[in-house]
Amino acid sequence: EVQLVESGGALVQPGGSLTLSCEASGFSFTGCRMNWVRQAPGEGLVWVSRINSDGSDIGYADSVRGRFTISRDNARNRLYLQMDSLRVEDTAVYYCAGGTVDYYIYYMDVWGKGTTVTVSS
Amino acid sequence: DIVMTQSPLSLPVTPGEPASFSCRSSQSLLYSNGKNYLDWYVQKPGQSPLLLISVTSNRASGVPDRFSGSGSGTDFTLKISRVEAEDVGVYYCMQAVQSPPTFGQGTKLEIK
């Protein structure tokens, strides 16, 4: 079964840090571009970050650039999002999403169930 | 950033009837290869998003042929030929032609 499972969400104070993890199974993670997409409570979807298959091409939304770092460990089939200097407005469900085939840069045909990050004092 | 605008925001439909979702972009989504990079996702209640349509009209694996996508440039449409109760959810369009990818605000499909 093709699957992405996120973990690491928590309640954190403003200014704090958190690392999200996403474990892939059932498909060839090594060859896939991956993304993080978030959804604030009651709101729509917002793209956060992307990484290509070998980690050599990375992109961020302006709202998180300089604070968040995306990375991957292909040997462990894992995607990560290191989040620093967290703000209240970073509160959201964070989804790991990717393309199971090498189609185009933002092709996302597999999504995890999400992990919740709450930034509050 | 490209702004995506969806309409209507809410769409009540009787089962068995068709449904149509509109998505407009602030810039053309036509790439140099002749393809329009517009994707459609659905988020059913309590679930994560699911890819329905990629590159304007390509149904994702397992998506029923009741769903179809069309359009070009800045105007795009998702159609459901006959709505079923299981289709309830929020439908999002997303442009994938330019970084950052951006989503519309979503159209909520409700069953009458």
Short mmCIF file of N, CA and C in Angstrom, two decimals, chain A residues 7-10 12-13 15-21 36 38 48-49 60 64 66-70 80-87 90-94 115-119:
data_model
loop_
_atom_site.label_atom_id
_atom_site.label_comp_id
_atom_site.label_asym_id
_atom_site.label_seq_id
_atom_site.Cartn_x
_atom_site.Cartn_y
_atom_site.Cartn_z
N SER A 7 4.64 12.55 11.45
CA SER A 7 4.71 12.55 12.91
C SER A 7 5.49 13.78 13.36
N GLY A 8 5.42 14.05 14.66
CA GLY A 8 6.22 15.14 15.22
C GLY A 8 5.43 16.37 15.58
N GLY A 9 4.16 16.44 15.20
CA GLY A 9 3.37 17.61 15.55
C GLY A 9 3.19 17.72 17.06
N ALA A 10 3.10 18.96 17.54
CA ALA A 10 2.98 19.18 18.97
C ALA A 10 2.54 20.60 19.25
N VAL A 12 3.70 24.00 20.81
CA VAL A 12 5.00 24.64 21.06
C VAL A 12 4.77 26.14 21.25
N GLN A 13 5.61 26.74 22.05
CA GLN A 13 5.49 28.18 22.31
C GLN A 13 6.05 29.00 21.14
N GLY A 15 8.33 31.18 19.03
CA GLY A 15 9.79 31.25 19.08
C GLY A 15 10.46 29.89 19.20
N GLY A 16 9.67 28.86 19.43
CA GLY A 16 10.21 27.53 19.62
C GLY A 16 10.51 26.82 18.31
N SER A 17 10.96 25.58 18.45
CA SER A 17 11.33 24.76 17.29
C SER A 17 10.65 23.41 17.35
N LEU A 18 10.54 22.80 16.17
CA LEU A 18 9.90 21.50 16.05
C LEU A 18 10.40 20.85 14.77
N THR A 19 10.53 19.53 14.78
CA THR A 19 10.89 18.81 13.55
C THR A 19 9.79 17.81 13.22
N LEU A 20 9.25 17.95 12.02
CA LEU A 20 8.27 17.00 11.53
C LEU A 20 8.97 15.93 10.70
N SER A 21 8.39 14.74 10.73
CA SER A 21 8.93 13.63 9.97
C SER A 21 7.82 13.00 9.15
N TRP A 36 5.84 19.70 1.47
CA TRP A 36 5.03 19.92 2.65
C TRP A 36 3.97 20.96 2.31
N ARG A 38 0.44 22.90 4.16
CA ARG A 38 -0.21 23.06 5.45
C ARG A 38 -1.61 23.63 5.29
N VAL A 48 4.15 24.77 1.35
CA VAL A 48 5.19 25.25 2.26
C VAL A 48 6.59 25.07 1.68
N SER A 49 6.88 23.86 1.19
CA SER A 49 8.25 23.60 0.77
C SER A 49 8.31 22.39 -0.15
N TYR A 60 11.02 27.11 -0.95
CA TYR A 60 10.21 27.46 0.22
C TYR A 60 9.22 28.56 -0.13
N VAL A 64 7.90 31.12 5.10
CA VAL A 64 8.70 30.24 5.97
C VAL A 64 10.18 30.25 5.64
N GLY A 66 13.92 30.86 5.53
CA GLY A 66 14.81 31.33 6.58
C GLY A 66 14.48 30.79 7.95
N ARG A 67 13.28 30.21 8.09
CA ARG A 67 12.87 29.65 9.38
C ARG A 67 12.69 28.13 9.32
N PHE A 68 12.26 27.63 8.15
CA PHE A 68 12.01 26.20 7.99
C PHE A 68 13.09 25.61 7.09
N THR A 69 13.42 24.33 7.34
CA THR A 69 14.40 23.61 6.52
C THR A 69 13.86 22.24 6.16
N ILE A 70 13.76 21.97 4.87
CA ILE A 70 13.31 20.67 4.40
C ILE A 70 14.53 19.80 4.12
N TYR A 80 11.74 15.30 6.09
CA TYR A 80 11.72 16.07 7.34
C TYR A 80 11.40 17.54 7.07
N LEU A 81 10.88 18.20 8.11
CA LEU A 81 10.71 19.65 8.08
C LEU A 81 11.13 20.18 9.44
N GLN A 82 12.29 20.84 9.46
CA GLN A 82 12.77 21.48 10.68
C GLN A 82 12.18 22.88 10.72
N MET A 83 11.44 23.16 11.80
CA MET A 83 10.75 24.44 11.91
C MET A 83 11.32 25.22 13.10
N ASP A 84 11.91 26.35 12.85
CA ASP A 84 12.48 27.21 13.89
C ASP A 84 11.72 28.54 13.93
N SER A 85 11.94 29.26 15.02
CA SER A 85 11.31 30.58 15.19
C SER A 85 9.82 30.54 14.88
N LEU A 86 9.15 29.56 15.44
CA LEU A 86 7.74 29.35 15.12
C LEU A 86 6.89 30.53 15.57
N ARG A 87 5.87 30.80 14.77
CA ARG A 87 4.94 31.89 15.03
C ARG A 87 3.54 31.34 15.20
N ASP A 90 1.86 29.90 12.22
CA ASP A 90 2.32 28.62 11.69
C ASP A 90 1.42 27.47 12.17
N THR A 91 0.49 27.78 13.04
CA THR A 91 -0.45 26.76 13.52
C THR A 91 -1.24 26.17 12.36
N ALA A 92 -1.17 24.86 12.20
CA ALA A 92 -1.81 24.21 11.06
C ALA A 92 -1.63 22.70 11.13
N VAL A 93 -2.39 22.02 10.29
CA VAL A 93 -2.09 20.62 9.99
C VAL A 93 -1.08 20.62 8.86
N TYR A 94 0.00 19.88 9.04
CA TYR A 94 1.06 19.81 8.03
C TYR A 94 0.98 18.46 7.32
N THR A 115 -0.08 16.01 10.34
CA THR A 115 0.29 16.10 11.75
C THR A 115 0.05 17.54 12.19
N THR A 116 -0.49 17.70 13.41
CA THR A 116 -0.94 19.02 13.86
C THR A 116 0.13 19.76 14.65
N VAL A 117 0.40 20.98 14.21
CA VAL A 117 1.33 21.87 14.91
C VAL A 117 0.52 23.04 15.48
N THR A 118 0.63 23.24 16.76
CA THR A 118 -0.04 24.35 17.42
C THR A 118 1.01 25.23 18.09
N VAL A 119 1.03 26.49 17.70
CA VAL A 119 1.98 27.44 18.27
C VAL A 119 1.19 28.41 19.14
#
